[in-house]
GROMACS .gro file of C-alpha atoms in nm:
model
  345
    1UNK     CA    1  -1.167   0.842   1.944
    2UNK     CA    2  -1.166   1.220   1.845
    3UNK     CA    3  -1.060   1.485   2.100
    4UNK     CA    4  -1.254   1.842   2.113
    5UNK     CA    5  -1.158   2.103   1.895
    6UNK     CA    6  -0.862   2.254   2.032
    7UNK     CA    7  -0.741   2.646   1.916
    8UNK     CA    8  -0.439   2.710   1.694
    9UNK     CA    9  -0.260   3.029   1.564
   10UNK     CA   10  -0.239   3.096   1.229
   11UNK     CA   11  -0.137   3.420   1.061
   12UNK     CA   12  -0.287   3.620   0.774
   13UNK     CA   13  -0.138   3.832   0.550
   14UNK     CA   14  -0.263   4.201   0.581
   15UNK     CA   15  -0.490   4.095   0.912
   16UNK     CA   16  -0.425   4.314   1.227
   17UNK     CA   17  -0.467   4.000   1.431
   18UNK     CA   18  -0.452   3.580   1.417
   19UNK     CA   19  -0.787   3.472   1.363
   20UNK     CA   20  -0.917   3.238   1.605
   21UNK     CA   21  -0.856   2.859   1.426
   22UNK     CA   22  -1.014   2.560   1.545
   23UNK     CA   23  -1.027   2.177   1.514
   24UNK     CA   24  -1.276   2.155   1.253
   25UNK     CA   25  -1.239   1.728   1.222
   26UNK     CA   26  -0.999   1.522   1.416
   27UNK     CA   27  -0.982   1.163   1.308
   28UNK     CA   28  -0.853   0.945   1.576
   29UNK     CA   29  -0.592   1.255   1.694
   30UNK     CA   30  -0.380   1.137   1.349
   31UNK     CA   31  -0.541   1.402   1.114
   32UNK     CA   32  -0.653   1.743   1.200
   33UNK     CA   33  -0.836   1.960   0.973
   34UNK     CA   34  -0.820   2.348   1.079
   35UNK     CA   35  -1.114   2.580   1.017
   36UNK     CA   36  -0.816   2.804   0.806
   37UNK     CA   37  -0.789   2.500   0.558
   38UNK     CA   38  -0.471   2.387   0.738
   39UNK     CA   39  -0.340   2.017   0.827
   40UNK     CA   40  -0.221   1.836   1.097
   41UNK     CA   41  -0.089   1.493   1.105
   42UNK     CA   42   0.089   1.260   1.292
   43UNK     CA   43   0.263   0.946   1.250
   44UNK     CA   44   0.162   0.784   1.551
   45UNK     CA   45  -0.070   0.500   1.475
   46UNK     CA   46  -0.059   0.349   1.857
   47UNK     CA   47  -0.425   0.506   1.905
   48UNK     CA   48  -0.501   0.187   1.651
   49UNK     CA   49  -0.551  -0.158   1.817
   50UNK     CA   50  -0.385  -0.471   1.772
   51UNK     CA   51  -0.453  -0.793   1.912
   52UNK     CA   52  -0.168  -1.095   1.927
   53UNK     CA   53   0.127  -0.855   1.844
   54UNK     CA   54   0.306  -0.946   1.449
   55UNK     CA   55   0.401  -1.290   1.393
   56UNK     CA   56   0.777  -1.338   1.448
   57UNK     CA   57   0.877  -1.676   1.296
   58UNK     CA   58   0.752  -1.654   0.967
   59UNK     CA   59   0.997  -1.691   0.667
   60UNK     CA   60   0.928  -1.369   0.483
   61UNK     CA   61   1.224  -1.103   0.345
   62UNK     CA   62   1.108  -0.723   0.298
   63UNK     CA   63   1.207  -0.393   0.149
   64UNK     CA   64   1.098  -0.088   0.048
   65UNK     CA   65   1.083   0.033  -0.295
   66UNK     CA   66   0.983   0.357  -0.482
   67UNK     CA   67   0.747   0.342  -0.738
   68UNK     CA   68   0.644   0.706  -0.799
   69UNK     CA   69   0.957   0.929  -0.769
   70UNK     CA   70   0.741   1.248  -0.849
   71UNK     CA   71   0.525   1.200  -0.556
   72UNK     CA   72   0.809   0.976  -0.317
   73UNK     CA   73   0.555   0.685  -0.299
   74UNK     CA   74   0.663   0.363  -0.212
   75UNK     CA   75   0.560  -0.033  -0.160
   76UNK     CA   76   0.670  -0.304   0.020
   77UNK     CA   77   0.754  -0.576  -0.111
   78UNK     CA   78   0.727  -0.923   0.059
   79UNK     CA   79   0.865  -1.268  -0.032
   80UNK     CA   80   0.894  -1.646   0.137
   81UNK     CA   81   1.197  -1.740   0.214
   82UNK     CA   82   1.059  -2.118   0.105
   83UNK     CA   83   0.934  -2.047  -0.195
   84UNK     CA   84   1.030  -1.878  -0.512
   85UNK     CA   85   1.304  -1.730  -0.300
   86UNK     CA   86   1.661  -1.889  -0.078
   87UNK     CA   87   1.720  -2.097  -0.404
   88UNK     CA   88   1.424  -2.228  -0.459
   89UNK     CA   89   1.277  -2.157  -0.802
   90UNK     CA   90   0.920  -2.115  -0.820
   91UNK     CA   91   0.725  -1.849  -0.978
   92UNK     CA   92   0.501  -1.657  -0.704
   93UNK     CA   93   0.150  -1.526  -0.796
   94UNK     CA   94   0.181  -1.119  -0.720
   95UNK     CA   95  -0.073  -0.973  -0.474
   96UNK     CA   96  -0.126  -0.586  -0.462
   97UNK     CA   97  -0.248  -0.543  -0.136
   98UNK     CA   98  -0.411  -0.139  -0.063
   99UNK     CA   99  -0.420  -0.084   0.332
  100UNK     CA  100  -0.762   0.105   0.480
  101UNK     CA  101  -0.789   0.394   0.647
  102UNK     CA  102  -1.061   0.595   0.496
  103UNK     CA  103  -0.800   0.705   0.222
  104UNK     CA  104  -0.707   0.973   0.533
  105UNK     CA  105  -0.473   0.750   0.755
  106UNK     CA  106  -0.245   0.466   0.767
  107UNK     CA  107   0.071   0.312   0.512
  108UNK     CA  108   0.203  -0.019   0.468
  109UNK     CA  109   0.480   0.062   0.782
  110UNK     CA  110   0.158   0.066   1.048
  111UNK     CA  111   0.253  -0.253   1.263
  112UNK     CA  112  -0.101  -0.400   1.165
  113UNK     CA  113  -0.070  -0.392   0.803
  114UNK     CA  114   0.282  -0.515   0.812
  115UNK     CA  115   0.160  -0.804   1.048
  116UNK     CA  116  -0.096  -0.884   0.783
  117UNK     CA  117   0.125  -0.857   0.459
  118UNK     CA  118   0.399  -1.128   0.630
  119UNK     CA  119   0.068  -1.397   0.709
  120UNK     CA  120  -0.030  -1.362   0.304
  121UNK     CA  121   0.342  -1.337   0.180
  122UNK     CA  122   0.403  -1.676   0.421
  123UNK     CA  123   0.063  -1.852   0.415
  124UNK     CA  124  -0.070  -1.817   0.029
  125UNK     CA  125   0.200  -1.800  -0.028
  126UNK     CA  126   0.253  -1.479  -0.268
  127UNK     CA  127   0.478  -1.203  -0.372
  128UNK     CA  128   0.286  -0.957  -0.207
  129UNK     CA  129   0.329  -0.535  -0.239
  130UNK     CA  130   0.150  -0.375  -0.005
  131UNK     CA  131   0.147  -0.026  -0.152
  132UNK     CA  132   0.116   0.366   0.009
  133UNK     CA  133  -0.068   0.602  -0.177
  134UNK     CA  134  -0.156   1.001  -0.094
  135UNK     CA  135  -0.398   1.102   0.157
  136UNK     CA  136  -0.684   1.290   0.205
  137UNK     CA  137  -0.763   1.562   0.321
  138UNK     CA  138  -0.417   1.696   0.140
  139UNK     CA  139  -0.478   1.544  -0.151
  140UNK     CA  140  -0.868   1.414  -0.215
  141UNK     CA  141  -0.976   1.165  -0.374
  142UNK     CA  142  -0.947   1.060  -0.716
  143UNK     CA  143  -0.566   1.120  -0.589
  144UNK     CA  144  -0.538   0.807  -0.398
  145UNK     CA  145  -0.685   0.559  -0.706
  146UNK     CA  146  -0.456   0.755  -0.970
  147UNK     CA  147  -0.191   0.608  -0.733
  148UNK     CA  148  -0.317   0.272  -0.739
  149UNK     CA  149  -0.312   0.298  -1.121
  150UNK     CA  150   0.074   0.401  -1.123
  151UNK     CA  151   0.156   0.118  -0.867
  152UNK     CA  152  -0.021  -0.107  -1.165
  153UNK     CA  153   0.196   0.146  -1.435
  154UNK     CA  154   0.495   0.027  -1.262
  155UNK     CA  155   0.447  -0.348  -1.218
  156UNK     CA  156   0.356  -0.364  -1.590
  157UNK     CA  157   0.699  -0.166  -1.686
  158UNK     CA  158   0.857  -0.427  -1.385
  159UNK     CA  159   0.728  -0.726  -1.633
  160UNK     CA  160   0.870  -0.604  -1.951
  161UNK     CA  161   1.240  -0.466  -1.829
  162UNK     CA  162   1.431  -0.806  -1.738
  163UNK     CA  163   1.652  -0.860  -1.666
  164UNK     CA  164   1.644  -0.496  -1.564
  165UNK     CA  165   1.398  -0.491  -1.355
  166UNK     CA  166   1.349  -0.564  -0.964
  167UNK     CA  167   1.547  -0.895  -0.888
  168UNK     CA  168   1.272  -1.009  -0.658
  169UNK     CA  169   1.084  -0.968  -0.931
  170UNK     CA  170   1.232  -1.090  -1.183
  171UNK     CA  171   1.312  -1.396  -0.939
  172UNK     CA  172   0.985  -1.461  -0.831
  173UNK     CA  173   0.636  -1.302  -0.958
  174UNK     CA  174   0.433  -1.481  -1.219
  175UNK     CA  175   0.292  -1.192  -1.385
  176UNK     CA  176   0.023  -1.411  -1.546
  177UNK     CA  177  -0.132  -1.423  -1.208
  178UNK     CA  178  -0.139  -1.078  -1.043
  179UNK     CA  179  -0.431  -1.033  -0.825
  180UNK     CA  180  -0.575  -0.647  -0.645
  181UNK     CA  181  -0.678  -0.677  -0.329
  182UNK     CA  182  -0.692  -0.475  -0.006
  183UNK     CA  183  -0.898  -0.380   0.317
  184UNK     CA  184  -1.190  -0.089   0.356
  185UNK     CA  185  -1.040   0.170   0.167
  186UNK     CA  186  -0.816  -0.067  -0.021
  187UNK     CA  187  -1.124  -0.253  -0.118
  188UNK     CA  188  -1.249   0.054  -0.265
  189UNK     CA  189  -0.944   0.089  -0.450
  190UNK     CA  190  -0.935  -0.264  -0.586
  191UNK     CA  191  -1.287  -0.205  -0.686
  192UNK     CA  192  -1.180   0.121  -0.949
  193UNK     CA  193  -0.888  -0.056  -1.045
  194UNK     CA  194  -1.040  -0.388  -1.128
  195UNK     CA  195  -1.328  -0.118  -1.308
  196UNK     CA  196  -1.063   0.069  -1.475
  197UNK     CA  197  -0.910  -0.251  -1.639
  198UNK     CA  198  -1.234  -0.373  -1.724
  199UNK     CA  199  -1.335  -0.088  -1.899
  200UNK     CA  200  -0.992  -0.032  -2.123
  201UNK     CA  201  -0.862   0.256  -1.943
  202UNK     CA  202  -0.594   0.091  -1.767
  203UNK     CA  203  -0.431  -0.165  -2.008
  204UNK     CA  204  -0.223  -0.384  -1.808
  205UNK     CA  205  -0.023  -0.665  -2.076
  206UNK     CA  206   0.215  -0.861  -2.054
  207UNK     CA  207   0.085  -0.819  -1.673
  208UNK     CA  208  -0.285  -1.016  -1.612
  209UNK     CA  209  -0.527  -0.953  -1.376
  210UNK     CA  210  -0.643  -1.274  -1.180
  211UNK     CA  211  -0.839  -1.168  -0.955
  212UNK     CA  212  -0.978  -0.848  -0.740
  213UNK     CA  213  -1.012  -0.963  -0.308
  214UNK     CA  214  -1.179  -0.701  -0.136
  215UNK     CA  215  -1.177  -0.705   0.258
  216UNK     CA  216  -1.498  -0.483   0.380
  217UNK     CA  217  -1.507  -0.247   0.076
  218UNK     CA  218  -1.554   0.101   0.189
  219UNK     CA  219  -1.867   0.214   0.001
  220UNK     CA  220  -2.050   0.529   0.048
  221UNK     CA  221  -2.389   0.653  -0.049
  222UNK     CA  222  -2.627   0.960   0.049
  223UNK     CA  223  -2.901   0.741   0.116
  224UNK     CA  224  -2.829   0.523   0.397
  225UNK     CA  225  -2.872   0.152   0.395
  226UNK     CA  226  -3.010  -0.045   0.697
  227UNK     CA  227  -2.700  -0.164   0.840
  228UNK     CA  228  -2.561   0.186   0.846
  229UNK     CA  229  -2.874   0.330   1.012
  230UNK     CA  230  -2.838   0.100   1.346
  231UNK     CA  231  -2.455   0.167   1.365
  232UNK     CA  232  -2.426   0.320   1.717
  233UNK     CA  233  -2.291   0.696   1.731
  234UNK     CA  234  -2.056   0.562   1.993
  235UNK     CA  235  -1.913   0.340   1.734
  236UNK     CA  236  -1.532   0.345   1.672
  237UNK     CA  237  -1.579   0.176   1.324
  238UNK     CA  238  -1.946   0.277   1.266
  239UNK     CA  239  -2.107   0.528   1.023
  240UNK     CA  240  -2.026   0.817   1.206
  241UNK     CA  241  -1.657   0.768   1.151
  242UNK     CA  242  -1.710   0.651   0.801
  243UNK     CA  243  -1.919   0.963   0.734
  244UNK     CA  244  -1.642   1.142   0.883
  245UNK     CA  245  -1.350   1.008   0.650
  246UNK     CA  246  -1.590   1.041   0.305
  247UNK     CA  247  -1.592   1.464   0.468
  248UNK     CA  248  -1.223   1.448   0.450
  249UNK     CA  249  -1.178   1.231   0.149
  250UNK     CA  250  -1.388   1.342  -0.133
  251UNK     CA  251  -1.374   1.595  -0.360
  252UNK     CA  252  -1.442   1.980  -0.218
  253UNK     CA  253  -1.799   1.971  -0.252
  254UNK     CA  254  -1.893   1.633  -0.362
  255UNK     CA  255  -2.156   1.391  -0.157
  256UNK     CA  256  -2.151   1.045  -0.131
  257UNK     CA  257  -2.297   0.976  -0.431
  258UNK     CA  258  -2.007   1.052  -0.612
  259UNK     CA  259  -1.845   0.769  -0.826
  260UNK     CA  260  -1.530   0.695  -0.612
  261UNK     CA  261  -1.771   0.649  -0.309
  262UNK     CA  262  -2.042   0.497  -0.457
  263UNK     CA  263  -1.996   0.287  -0.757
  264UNK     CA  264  -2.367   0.276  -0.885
  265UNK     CA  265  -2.369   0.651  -0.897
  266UNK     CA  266  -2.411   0.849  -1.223
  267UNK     CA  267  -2.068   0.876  -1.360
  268UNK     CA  268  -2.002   0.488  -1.237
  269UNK     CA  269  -1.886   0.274  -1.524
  270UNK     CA  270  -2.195   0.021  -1.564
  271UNK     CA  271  -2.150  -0.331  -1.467
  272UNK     CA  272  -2.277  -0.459  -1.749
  273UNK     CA  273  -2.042  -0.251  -1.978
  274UNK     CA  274  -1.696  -0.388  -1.849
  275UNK     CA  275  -1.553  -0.642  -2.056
  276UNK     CA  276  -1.408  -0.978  -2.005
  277UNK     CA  277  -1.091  -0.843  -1.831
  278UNK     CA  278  -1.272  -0.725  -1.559
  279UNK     CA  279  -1.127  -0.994  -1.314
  280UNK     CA  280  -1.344  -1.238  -1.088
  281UNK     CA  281  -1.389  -1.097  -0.708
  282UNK     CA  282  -1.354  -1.217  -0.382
  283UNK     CA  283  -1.557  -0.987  -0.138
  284UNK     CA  284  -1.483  -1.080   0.259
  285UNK     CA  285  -1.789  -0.926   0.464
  286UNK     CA  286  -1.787  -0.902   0.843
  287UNK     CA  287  -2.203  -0.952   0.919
  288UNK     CA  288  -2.167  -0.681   1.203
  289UNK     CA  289  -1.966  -0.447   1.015
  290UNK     CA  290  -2.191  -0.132   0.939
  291UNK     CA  291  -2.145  -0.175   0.546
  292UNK     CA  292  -2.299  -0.501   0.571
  293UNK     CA  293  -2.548  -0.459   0.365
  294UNK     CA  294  -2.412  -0.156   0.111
  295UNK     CA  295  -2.100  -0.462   0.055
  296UNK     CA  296  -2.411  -0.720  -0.012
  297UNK     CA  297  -2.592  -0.532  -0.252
  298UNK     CA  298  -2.284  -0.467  -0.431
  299UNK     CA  299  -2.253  -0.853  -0.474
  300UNK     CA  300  -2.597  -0.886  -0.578
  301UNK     CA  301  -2.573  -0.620  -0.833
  302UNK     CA  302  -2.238  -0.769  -0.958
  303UNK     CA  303  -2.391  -1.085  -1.016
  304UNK     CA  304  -2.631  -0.966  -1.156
  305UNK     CA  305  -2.442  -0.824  -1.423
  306UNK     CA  306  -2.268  -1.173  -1.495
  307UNK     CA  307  -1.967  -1.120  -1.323
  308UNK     CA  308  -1.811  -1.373  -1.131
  309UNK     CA  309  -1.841  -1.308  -0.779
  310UNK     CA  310  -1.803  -1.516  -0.437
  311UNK     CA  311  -1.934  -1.333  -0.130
  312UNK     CA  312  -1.786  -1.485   0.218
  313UNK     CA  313  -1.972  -1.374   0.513
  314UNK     CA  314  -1.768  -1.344   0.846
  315UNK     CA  315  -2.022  -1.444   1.130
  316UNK     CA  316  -1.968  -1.241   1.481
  317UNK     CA  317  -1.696  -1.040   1.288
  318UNK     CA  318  -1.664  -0.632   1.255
  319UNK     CA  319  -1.500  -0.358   1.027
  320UNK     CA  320  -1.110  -0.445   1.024
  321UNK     CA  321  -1.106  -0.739   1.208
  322UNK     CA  322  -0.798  -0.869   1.041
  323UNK     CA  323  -0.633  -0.550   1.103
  324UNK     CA  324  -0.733  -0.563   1.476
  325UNK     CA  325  -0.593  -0.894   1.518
  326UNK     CA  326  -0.397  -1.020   1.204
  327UNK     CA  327  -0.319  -1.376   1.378
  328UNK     CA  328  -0.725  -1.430   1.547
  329UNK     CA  329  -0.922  -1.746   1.437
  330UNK     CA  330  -1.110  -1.524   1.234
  331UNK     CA  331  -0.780  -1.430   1.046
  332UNK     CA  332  -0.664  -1.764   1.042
  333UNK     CA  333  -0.981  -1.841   0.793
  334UNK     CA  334  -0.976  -1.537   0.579
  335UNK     CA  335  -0.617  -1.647   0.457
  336UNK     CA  336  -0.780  -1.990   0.397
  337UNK     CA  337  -1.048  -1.854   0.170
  338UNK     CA  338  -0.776  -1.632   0.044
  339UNK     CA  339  -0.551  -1.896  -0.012
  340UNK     CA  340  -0.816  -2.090  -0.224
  341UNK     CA  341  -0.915  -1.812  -0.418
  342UNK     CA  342  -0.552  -1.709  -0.536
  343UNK     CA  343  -0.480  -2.079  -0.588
  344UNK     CA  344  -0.735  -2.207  -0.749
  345UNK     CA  345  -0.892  -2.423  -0.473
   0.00000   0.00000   0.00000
């Protein structure tokens, strides 16, 4: 879904003449990066499919809220109607849901992530904030898991400022059962946040972390694994796009290997160093997604370790599928075994 690189004009300071700029990388027609450095990007996510439309009858409230004024960042936040909200009181369990997109498109307004954030809000049900963060290439990678950590910053301040703080909040979260979660990129994001708790660097009380439910982490590495070999070039969710997004993602310079794309690369906290606050995990694999097997290795390897860990493979199932088509049978079962997992059964 990329076009051909197209010319621009740019000017130079003290040049005679415009250079000649190209399309150096165009993901999907949404992000453009020029051979001067230069970005383009658009907000029109209609080049992204969805299947069944957004689910019209379900009793969920929204709004918008900021939670980093320096950078204008925002969640938002969704509640039943039935439960722990419209005078009903019962505490909600709080999921933190991280959209995909390679960490270079998408936000929580994209019809497909709001379609999916009203099915958990309704069908766990949860208080769930389904958070933006900065994109690449503007602003690489470790920009997009500080963010994370800030949303986290701010839910923990949220918990200790009643009545002050957020009335839906204060209303309705159960901060004693706050789970991470989120799809591809968001999964990835979980991941360092659920690492960065575990390891004492992001201290979280009076909040606590539950649980960590990854949707098709997005994992990198230089050397690639078996499912990523047979992905098809032709792919629209296949390795060549995911190589394409780690270009535009990581840090000037940096390969795969590095520790936000790969998490068993030098620099990687160690499994077996992160301490008993490093939450259980909930990792949703599609079997014909092309990380197939980088997501199942990280389960082994996690397990390994001692960690609790429940892998749930998706038979016939792709990259995104619940983004794709939020209400499919497929969808209807991963809020099932999300359902159980945030519920205890």
């Amino acid at each position: 879904m990329s076009s051909s690189p197209t010319p621009a004009a740019s000017a130079v300071p003290g040049s005679a003449a415009a250079p000649h700029v190209v399309v150096v990388e165009d993901c999907f027609g949404v992000v453009q990066l020029l051979s001067d450095g230069t970005v383009r990007r658009s907000t029109d996510y209609s080049v992204l499919p969805l299947v069944g439309g957004v689910p019209s009858d379900l009793p969920v409230e929204w709004k918008d809220v900021v939670y980093d004024d320096t950078h204008g960042l925002r969640l938002r936040m969704y509640r039943p109607t039935t439960t722990g909200g419209g005078g009903v009181n019962k505490k909600l369990p709080v999921l933190v849901y991280f959209h995909g997109g390679g960490f270079c498109i998408a936000s929580f307004e994209v019809i497909n992530f709001h379609a999916g954030a009203l099915r958990l809000a309704a069908e766990l049900p949860a208080l769930v904030l389904s958070a933006d963060y900065r994109l690449a290439p503007e602003h690489r990678l470790p920009a997009a898991l500080d963010d994370a950590e800030t949303v986290f910053s701010w839910l923990r301040a949220q918990a200790t400022a009643s009545p002050a703080a957020d009335p839906w909040l204060a209303e309705s979260a159960d901060f004693g059962r706050v789970f991470v979660s989120g799809d591809s990129a968001g999964g990835n994001i979980s991941h360092h946040i659920s690492v960065r708790h575990g390891s004492g660097r992001l201290p979280l009380g009076p909040l606590r972390l539950a649980g960590c439910v990854m949707l098709w982490p997005y994992f990198g590495g230089e050397e690639p694994t078996p499912s990523e070999a047979a992905s098809p070039p032709g792919d629209p969710m296949g390795t060549a796009l995911f190589n394409q997004m780690w270009r535009l993602a990581l840090p000037a310079g940096a390969t795969k290997d590095h520790p936000t794309a790969n998490p068993f690369a030098p620099g990687s906290v160690p499994f077996g160093d992160l301490g008993d606050t490093f939450p259980p995990v909930l990792v949703l694999d599609p079997d014909q997604d092309a990380l197939h097997d980088r997501v199942a290795d990280y389960v082994a390897r996690l397990r390994a370790a001692g960690k609790a860990v429940e892998l749930i493979v998706f038979r016939g199932q792709g990259h995104a599928f619940f983004v794709r088509e939020p209400c499919g049978e497929a969808s209807d079962e991963l809020i099932r075994v999300i359902r159980r997992f945030v519920h205890g059964g």
